[in-house]
CSV table of C-alpha atoms and ligand atoms in Angstrom, one decimal:
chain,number,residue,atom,x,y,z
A,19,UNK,CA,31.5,-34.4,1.6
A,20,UNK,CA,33.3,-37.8,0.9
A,21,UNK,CA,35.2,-38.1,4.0
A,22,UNK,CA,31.5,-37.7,5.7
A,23,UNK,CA,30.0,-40.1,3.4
A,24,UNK,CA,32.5,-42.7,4.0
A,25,UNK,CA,35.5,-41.4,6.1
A,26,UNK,CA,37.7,-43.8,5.4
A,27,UNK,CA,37.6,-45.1,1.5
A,28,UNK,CA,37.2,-41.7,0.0
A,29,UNK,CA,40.1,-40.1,1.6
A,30,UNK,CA,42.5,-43.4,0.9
A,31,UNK,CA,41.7,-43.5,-2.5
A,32,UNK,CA,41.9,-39.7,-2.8
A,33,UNK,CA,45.8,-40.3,-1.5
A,34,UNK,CA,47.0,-42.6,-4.7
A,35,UNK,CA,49.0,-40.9,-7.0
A,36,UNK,CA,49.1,-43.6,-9.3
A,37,UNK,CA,47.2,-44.3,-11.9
A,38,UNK,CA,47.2,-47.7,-11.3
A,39,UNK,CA,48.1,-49.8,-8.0
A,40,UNK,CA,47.1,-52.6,-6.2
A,41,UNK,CA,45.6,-52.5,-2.5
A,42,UNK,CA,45.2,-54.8,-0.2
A,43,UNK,CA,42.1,-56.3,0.0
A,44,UNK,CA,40.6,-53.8,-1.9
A,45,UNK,CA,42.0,-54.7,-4.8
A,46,UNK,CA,43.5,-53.0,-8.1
A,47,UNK,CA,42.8,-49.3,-8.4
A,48,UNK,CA,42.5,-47.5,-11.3
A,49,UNK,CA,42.4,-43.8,-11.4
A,50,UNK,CA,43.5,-42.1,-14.7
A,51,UNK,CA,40.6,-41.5,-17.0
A,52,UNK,CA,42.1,-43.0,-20.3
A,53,UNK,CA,43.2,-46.6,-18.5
A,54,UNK,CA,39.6,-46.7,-16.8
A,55,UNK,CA,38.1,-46.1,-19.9
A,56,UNK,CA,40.1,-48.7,-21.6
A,57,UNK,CA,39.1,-51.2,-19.0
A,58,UNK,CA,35.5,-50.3,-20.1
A,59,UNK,CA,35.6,-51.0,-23.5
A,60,UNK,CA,37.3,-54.6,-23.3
A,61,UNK,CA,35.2,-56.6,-22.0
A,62,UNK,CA,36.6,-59.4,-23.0
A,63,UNK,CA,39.7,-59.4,-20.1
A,64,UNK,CA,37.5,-57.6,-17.8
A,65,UNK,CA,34.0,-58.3,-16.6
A,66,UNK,CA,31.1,-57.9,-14.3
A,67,UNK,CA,30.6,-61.2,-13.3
A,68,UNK,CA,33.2,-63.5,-11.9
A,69,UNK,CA,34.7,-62.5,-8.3
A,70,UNK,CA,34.5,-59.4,-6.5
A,71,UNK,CA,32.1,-58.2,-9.5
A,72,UNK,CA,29.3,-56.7,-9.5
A,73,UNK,CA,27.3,-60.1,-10.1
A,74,UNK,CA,29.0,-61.6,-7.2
A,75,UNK,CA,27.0,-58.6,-5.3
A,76,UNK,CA,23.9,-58.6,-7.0
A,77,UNK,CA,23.0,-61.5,-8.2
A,78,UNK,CA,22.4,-63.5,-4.9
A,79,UNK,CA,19.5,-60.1,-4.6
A,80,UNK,CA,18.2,-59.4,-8.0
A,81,UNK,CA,18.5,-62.5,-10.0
A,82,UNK,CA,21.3,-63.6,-13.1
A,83,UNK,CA,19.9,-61.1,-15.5
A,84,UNK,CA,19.8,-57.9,-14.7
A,85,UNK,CA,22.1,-55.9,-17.2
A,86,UNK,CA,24.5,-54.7,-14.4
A,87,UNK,CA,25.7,-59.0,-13.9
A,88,UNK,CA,25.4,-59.6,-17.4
A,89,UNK,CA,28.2,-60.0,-20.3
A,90,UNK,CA,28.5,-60.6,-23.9
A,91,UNK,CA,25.0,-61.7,-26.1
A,92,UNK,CA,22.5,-62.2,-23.3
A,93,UNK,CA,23.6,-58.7,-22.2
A,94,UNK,CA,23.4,-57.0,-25.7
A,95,UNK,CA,20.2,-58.9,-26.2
A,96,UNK,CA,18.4,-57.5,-22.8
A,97,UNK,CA,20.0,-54.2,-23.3
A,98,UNK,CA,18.2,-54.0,-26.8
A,99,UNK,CA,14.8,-54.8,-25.2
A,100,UNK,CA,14.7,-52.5,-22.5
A,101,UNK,CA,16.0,-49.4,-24.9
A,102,UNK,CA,12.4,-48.3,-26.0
A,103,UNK,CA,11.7,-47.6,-22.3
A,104,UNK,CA,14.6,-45.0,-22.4
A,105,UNK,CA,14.3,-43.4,-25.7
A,106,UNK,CA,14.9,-39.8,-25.1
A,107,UNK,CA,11.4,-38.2,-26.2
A,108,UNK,CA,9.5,-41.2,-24.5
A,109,UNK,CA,11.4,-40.4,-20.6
A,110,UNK,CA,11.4,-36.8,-21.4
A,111,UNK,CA,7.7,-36.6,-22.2
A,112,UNK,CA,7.1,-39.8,-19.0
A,113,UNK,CA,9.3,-37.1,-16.4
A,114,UNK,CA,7.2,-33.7,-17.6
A,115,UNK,CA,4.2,-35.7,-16.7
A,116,UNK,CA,5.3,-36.9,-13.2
A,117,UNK,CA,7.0,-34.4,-12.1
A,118,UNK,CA,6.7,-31.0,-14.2
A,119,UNK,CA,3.6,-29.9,-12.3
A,120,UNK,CA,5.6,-30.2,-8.6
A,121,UNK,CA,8.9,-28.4,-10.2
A,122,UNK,CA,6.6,-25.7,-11.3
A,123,UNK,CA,5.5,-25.4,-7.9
A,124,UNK,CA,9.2,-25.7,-6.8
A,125,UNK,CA,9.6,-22.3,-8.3
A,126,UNK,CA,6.7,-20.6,-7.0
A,127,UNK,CA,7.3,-21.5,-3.2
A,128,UNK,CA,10.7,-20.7,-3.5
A,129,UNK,CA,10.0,-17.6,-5.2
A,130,UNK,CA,7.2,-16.9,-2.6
A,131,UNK,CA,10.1,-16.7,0.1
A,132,UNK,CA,9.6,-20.7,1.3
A,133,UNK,CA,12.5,-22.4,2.8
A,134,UNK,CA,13.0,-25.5,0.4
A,135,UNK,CA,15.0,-28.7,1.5
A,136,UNK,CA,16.7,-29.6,-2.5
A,137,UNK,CA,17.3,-32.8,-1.2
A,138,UNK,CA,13.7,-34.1,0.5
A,139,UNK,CA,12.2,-32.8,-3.5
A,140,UNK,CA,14.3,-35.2,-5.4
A,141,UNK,CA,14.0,-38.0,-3.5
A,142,UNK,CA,10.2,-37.6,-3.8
A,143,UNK,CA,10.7,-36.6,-7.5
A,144,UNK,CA,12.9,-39.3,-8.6
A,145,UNK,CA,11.0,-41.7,-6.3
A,146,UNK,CA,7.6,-40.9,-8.4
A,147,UNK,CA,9.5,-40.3,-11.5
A,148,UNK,CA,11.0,-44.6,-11.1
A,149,UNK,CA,8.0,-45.7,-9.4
A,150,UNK,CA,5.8,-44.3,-12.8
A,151,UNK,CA,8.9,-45.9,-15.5
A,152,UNK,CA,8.9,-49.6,-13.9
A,153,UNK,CA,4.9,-49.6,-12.6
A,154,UNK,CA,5.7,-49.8,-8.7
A,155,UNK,CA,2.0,-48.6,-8.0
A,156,UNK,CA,-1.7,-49.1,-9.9
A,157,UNK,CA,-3.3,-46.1,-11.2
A,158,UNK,CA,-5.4,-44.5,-8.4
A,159,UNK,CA,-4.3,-47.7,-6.0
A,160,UNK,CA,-2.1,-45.5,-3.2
A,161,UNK,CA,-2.8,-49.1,-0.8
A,162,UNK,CA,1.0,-49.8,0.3
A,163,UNK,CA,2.5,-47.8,-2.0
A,164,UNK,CA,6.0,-46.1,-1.2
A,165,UNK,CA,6.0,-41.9,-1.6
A,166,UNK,CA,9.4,-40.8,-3.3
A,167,UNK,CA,10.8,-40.1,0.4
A,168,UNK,CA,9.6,-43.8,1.6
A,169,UNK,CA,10.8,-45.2,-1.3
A,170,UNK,CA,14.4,-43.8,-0.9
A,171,UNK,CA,14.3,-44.9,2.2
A,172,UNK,CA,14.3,-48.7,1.2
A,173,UNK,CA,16.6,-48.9,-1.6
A,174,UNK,CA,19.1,-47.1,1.1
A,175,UNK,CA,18.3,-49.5,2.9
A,176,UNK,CA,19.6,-52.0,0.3
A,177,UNK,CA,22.3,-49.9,-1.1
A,178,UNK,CA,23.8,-49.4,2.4
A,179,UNK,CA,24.6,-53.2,2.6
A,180,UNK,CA,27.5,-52.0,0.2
A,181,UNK,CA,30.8,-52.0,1.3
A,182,UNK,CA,34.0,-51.8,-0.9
A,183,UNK,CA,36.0,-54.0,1.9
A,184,UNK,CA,33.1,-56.8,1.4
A,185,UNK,CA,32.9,-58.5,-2.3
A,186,UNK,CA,29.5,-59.9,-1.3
A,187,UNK,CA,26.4,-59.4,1.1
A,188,UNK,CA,25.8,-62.1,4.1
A,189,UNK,CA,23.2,-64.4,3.9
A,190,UNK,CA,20.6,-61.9,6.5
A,191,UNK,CA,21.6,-58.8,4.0
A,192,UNK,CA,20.4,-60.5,1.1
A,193,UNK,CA,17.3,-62.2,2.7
A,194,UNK,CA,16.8,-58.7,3.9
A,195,UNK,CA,17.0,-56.8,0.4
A,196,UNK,CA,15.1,-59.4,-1.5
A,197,UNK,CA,12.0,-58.9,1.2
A,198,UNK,CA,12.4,-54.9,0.1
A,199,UNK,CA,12.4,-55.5,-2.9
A,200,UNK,CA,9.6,-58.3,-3.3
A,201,UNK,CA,7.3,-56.1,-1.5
A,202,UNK,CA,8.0,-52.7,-4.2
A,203,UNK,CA,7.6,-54.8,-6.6
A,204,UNK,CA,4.1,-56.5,-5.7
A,205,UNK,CA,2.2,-54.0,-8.3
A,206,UNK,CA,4.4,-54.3,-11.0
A,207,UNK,CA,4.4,-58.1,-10.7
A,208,UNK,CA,0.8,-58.4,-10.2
A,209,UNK,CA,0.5,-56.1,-13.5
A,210,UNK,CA,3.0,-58.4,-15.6
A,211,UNK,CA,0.9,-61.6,-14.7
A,212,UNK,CA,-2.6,-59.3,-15.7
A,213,UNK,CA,-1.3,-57.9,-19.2
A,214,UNK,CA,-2.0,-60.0,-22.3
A,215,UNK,CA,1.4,-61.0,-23.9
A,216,UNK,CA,-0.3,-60.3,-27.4
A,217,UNK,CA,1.1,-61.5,-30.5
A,218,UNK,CA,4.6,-60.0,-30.2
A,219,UNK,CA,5.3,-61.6,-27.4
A,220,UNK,CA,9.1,-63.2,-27.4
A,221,UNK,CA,9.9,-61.3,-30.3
A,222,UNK,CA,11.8,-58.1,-29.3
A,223,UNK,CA,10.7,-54.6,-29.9
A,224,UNK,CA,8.8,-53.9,-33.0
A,225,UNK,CA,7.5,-50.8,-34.4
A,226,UNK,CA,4.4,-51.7,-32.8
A,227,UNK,CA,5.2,-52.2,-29.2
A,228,UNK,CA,8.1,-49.2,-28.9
A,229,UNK,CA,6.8,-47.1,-26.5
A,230,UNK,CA,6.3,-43.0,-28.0
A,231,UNK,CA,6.5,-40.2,-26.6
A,232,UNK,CA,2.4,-39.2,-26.9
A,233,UNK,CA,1.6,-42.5,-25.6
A,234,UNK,CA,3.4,-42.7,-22.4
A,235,UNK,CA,1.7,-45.3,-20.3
A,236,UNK,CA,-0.4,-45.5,-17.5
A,237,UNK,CA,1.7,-46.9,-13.7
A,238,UNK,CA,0.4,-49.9,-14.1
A,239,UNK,CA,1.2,-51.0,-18.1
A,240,UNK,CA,5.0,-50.9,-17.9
A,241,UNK,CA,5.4,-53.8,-16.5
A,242,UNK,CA,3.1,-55.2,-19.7
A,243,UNK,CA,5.0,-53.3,-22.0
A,244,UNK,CA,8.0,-55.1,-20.3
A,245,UNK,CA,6.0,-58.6,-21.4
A,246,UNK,CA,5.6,-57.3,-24.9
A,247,UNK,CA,9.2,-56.9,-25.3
A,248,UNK,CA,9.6,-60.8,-24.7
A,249,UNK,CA,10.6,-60.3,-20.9
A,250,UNK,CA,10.1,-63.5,-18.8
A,251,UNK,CA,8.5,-62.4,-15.3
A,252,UNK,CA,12.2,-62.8,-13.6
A,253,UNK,CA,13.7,-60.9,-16.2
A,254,UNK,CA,11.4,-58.1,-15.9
A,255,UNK,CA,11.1,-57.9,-12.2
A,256,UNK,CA,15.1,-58.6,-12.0
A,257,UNK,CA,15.0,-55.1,-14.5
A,258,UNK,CA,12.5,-53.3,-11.7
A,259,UNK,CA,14.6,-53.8,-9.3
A,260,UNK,CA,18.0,-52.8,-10.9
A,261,UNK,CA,16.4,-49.7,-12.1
A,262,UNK,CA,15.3,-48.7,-8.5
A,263,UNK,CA,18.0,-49.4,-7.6
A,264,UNK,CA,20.0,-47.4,-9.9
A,265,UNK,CA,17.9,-44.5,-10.7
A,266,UNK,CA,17.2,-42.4,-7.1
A,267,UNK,CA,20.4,-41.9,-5.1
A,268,UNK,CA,22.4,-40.9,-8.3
A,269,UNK,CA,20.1,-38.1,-8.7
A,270,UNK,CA,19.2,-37.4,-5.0
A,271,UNK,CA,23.3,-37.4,-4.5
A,272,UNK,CA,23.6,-35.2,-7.8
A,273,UNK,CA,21.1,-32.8,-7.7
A,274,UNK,CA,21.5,-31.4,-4.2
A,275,UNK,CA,25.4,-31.4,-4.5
A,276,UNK,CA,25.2,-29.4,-8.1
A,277,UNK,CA,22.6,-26.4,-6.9
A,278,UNK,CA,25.2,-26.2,-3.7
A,279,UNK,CA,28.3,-25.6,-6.1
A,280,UNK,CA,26.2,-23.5,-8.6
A,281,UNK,CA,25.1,-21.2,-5.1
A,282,UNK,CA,28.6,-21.1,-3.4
A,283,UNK,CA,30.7,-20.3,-7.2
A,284,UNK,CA,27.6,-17.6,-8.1
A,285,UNK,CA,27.1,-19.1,-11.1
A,286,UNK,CA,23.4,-20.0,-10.0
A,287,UNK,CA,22.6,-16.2,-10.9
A,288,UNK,CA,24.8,-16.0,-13.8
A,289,UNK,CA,23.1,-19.0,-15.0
A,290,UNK,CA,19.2,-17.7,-13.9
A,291,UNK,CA,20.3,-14.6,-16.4
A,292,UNK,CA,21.4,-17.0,-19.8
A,293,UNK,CA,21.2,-20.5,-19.9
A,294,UNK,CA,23.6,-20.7,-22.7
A,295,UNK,CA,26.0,-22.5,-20.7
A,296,UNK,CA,24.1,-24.5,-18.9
A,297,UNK,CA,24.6,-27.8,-20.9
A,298,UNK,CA,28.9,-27.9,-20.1
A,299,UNK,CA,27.6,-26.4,-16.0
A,300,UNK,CA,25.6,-30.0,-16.0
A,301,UNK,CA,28.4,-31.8,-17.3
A,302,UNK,CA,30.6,-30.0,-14.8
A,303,UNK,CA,28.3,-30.4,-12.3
A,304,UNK,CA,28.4,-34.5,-13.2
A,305,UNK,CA,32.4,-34.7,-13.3
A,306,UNK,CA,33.1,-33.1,-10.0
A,307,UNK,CA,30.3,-34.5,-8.2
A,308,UNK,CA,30.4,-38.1,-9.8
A,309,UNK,CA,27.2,-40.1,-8.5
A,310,UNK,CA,28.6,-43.1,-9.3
A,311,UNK,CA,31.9,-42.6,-7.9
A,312,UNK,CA,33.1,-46.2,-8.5
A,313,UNK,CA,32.7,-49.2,-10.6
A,314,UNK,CA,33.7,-52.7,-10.4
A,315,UNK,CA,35.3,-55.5,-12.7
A,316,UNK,CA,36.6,-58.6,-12.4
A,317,UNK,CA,39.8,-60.0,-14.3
A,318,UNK,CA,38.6,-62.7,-16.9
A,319,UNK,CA,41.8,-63.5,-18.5
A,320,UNK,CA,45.5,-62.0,-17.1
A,321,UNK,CA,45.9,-58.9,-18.4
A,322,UNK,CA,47.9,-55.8,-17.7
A,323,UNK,CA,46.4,-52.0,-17.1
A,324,UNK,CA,49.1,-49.5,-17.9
A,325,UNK,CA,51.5,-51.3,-16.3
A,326,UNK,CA,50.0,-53.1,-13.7
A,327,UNK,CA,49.9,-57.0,-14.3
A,328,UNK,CA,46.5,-58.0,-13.3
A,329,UNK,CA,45.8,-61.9,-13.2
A,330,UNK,CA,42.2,-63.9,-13.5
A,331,UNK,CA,40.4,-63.6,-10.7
A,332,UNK,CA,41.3,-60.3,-9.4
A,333,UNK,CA,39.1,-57.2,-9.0
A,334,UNK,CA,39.2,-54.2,-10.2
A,335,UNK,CA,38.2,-50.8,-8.4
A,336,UNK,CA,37.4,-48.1,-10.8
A,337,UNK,CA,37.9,-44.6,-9.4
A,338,UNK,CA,35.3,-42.8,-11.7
A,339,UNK,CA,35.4,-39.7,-8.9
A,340,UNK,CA,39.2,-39.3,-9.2
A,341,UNK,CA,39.7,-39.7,-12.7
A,342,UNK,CA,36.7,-37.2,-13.4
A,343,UNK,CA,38.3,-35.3,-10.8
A,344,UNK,CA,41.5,-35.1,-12.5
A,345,UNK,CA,40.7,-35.2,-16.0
A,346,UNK,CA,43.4,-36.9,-17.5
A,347,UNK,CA,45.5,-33.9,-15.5
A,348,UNK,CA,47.4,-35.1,-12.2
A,349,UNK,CA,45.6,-32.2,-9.9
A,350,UNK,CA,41.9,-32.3,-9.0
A,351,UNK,CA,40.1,-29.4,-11.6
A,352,UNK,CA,37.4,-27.3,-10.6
A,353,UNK,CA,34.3,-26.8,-11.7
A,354,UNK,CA,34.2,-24.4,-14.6
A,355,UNK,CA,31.7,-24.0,-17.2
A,356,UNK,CA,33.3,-22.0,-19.1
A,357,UNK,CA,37.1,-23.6,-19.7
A,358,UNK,CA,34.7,-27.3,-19.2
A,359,UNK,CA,37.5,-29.7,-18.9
A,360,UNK,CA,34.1,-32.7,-18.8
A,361,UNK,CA,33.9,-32.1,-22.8
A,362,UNK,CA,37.0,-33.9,-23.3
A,363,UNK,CA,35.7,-37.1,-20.9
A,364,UNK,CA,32.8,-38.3,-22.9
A,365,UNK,CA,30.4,-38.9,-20.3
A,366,UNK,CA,32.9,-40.9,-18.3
A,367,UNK,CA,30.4,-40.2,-15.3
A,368,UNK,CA,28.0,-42.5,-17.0
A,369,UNK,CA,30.8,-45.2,-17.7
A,370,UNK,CA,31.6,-46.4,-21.5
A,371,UNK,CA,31.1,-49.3,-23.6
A,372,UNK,CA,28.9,-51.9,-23.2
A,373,UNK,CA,27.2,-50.8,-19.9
A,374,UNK,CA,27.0,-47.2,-20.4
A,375,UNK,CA,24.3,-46.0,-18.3
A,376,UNK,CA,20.7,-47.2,-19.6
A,377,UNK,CA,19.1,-44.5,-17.4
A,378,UNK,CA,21.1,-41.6,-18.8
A,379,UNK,CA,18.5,-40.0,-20.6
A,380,UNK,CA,16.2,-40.1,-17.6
A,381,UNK,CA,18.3,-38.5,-15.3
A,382,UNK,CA,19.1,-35.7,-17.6
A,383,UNK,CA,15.3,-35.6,-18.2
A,384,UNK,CA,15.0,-34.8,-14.5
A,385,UNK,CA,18.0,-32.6,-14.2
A,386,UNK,CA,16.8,-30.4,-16.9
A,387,UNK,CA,13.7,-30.0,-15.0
A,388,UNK,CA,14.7,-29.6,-11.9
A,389,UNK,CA,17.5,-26.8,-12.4
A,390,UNK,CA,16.0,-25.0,-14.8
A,391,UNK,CA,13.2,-24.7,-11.8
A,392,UNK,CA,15.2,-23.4,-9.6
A,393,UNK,CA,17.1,-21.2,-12.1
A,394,UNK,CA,13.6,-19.9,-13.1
A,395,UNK,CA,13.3,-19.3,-9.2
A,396,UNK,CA,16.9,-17.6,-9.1
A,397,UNK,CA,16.0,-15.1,-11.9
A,398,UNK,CA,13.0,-13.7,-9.7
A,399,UNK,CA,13.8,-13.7,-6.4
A,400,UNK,CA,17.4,-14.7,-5.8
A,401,UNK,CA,18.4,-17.4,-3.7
A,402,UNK,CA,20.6,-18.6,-1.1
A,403,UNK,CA,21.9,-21.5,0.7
A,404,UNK,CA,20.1,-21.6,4.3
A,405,UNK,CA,21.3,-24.9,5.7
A,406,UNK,CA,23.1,-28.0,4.3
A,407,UNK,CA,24.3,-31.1,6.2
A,408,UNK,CA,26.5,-34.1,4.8
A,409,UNK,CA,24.9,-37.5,4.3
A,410,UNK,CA,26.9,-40.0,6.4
A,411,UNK,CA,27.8,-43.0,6.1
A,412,UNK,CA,26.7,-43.8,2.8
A,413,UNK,CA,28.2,-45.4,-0.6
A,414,UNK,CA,27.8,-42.2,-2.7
A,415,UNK,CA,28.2,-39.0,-0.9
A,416,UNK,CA,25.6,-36.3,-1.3
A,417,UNK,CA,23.4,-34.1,0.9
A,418,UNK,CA,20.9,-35.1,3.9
A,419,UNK,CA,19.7,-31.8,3.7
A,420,UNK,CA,20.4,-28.9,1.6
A,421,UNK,CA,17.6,-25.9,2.2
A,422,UNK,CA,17.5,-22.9,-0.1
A,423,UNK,CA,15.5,-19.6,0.3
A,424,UNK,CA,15.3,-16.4,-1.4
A,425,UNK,CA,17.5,-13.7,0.1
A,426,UNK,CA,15.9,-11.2,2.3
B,525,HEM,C1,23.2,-38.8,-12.7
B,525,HEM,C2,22.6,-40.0,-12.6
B,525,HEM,C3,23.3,-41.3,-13.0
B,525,HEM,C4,24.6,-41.6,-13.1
B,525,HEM,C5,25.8,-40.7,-12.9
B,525,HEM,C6,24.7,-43.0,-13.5
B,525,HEM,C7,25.9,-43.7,-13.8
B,525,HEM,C8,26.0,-45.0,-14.3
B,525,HEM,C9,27.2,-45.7,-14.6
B,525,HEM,C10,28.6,-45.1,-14.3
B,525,HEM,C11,26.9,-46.9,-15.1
B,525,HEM,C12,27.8,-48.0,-15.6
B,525,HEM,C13,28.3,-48.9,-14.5
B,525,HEM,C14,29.4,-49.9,-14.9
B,525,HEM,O1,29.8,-49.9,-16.1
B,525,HEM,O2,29.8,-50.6,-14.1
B,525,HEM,C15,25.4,-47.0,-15.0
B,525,HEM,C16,24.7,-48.1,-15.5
B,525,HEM,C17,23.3,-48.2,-15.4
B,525,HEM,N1,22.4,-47.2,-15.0
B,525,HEM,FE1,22.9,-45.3,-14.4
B,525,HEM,N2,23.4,-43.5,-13.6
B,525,HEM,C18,22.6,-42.5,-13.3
B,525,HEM,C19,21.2,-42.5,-13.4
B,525,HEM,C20,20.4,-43.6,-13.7
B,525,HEM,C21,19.0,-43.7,-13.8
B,525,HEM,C22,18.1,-42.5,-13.5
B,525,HEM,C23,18.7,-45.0,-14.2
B,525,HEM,C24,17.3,-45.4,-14.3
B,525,HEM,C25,16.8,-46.6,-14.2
B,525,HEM,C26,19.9,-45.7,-14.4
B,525,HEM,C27,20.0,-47.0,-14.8
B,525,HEM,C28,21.2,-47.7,-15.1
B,525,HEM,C29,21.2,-49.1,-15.5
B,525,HEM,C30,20.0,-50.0,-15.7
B,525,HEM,C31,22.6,-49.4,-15.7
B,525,HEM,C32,23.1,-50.8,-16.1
B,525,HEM,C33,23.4,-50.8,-17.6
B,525,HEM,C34,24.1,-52.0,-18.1
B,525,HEM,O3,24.8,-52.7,-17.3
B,525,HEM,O4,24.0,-52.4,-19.3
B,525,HEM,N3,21.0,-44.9,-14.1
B,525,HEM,N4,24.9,-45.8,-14.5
């Protein structure tokens, strides 16, 4: 799956034994789970801004303050703001809207007998799921409006300008993703000028303007919420785009990959039969599959990891996959539920510290829904795999195609 997705940065990092070493214009790799972690949590010698960080990528495309190119106060400060739109019950309740009606019907075509591609489903769910979060479309408007599939489509496009060997996008690339993303986010700007910044305008969250779970709010009022919670236009158009961005191709990569494994190891059926261990297979599922296989920091001050010297100015290359992979162990562990080496990682698949994934409880909103779909499926009429292809070429591996039908 790697070496198809990139076929030759996957298998060279796969090769270091190390847990830390420096390579040539790629820069310092780090692969042991307790070093990356430590990385994480001082954010004082290491940074994402500064070179070969993620700012120096993003920026030029999304703006100076989008969480992911943003350090220290301003970062905390944004970070607070934009919680309320990811409080647990609020995204859990906002997913069952969007998409519980379609994962019901997942079940029922599958259990009917109808071949079902995994991987065309999530993109359109976590397409409308983002699109409904960050206000991409007006209520009833459908005029230009991207489906989930169309909308995948474009942040590839974007995403695809990534390349480990390359620190930063030429001057066409960005030009080219900031035209994408100007044009997704035409409704949500258009709905951020609209919205009355009422009197809490500038002043943070309040009691008031969080966001519950019975009042999710209609496409087209996110974007005010955003204004509520004292986001300036940028910031909150800057936030669209980083959460497009962010929150399809981890789950279209995720999703597909973790029903494959859960088919080929049989513990799809087992799982169909009691969900007890369901919560370590997802966490399983998220350490060997790692959507976000690697991470980025620059050197702010010199420093040493383990016991590497690193100087200002260098970059670091974060190996989530590997050190997932290997669990603090030196051999890559399988996926297993039941011995669930991920319970001693804390969520290292979502990073640590500061930037710990905003979006987490979003995409486990949508992973709960969509497994326990197919599980219901399973339990019925069992399933199989009927087809899958690799994704190639691509930053995070994952499926272009992964059908599943009920046994005959
Ligand atoms: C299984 C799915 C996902 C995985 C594995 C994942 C993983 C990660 C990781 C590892 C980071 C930290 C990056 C770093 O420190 O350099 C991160 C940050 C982030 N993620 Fe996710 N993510 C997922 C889904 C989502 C979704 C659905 C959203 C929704 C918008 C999202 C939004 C974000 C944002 C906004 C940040 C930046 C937070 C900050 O810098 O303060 N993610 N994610």
């Amino acid at each position: 799956m790697q070496r198809a997705a990139h076929p030759l940065v996957y298998p060279l990092l796969s090769r270091l034994g190390r847990p830390v070493q420096r390579i040539p214009r790629v820069g310092v790799v780090v692969t042991d789970a307790a070093l990356l972690r430590s990385v994480l949590l001082d954010t004082t010698s290491f940074t994402k801004t500064g070179p070969g960080s993620p700012a120096d990528l993003w920026t030029p495309v999304l703006g100076p303050s989008v969480l992911l190119n943003m350090e220290g106060a301003d970062h905390l400060a944004l970070r607070r703001r934009l919680a309320p739109l990811f409080a647990p019950a609020y995204v859990d309740e906002l997913t069952r809207q969007t998409i519980g009606p379609a994962t019901a019907r997942l079940t029922e075509r599958l259990v009917a007998g109808e071949a079902v591609d995994l991987v065309a489903e999530v993109r359109e769910a976590a397409g409308q799921v983002i699109s409904r979060l960050v206000g991409l479309e007006r209520e009833g408007d459908g005029d230009g409006v991207p489906g989930g599939e169309e909308l995948f489509a474009r942040v590839s496009a974007v995403t695809g300008f990534v390349r480990l060997s390359r620190p930063r996008f030429t001057p066409a690339q960005v030009r080219h993703a900031r035209e994408v993303l100007d044009d997704l986010t035409r409704h949500a700007r258009a709905a951020y000028r609209d919205a009355d910044p009422g009197p809490t305008a500038g002043t943070g969250p309040s009691a008031d303007t969080r966001p519950s779970a019975d009042t999710v709010p209609a496409a087209d009022t996110v974007p005010a919420r955003m204004r509520e919670l004292g986001l300036s236009e940028d910031e909150a158009m800057g936030a669209v785009g980083a959460f497009v961005l962010t929150g399809t191709e981890t789950l279209v990569s995720y999703l597909p990959r973790m029903l494959a494994i859960l088919a080929d190891t049989g513990w799809l059926e087992r799982l169909a039969h009691d969900r007890s261990l369901l919560g370590p297979a997802i966490a399983e599922g998220l350490r060997v599959t790692t959507p976000s296989p690697v991470m980025l920091r620059s050197v702010a001050a010199d420093a040493r990891v383990g016991r590497v010297a690193v100087r200002a100015g260098d970059r670091l290359v974060l190996a989530t996959f590997l050190a997932n992979r290997r669990a603090g162990t030196g051999a890559a562990l399988p996926f297993d539920p039941e011995a669930n080496p991920a319970a001693d990682l804390k969520q290292l698949w979502f990073g640590a510290g500061a930037h710990f994934c905003l979006g987490a409880p979003l995409a486990m909103a949508q992973i709960g829904l969509v497994l326990n779909a197919v599980l219901d499926a399973e339990a019925r009429a069992p399933l199989a795999v009927a087809a899958r292809r690799a994704q190639r070429g691509t930053l995070i591996p994952g499926y272009s195609r992964l059908v599943l039908r009920a046994r005959q």
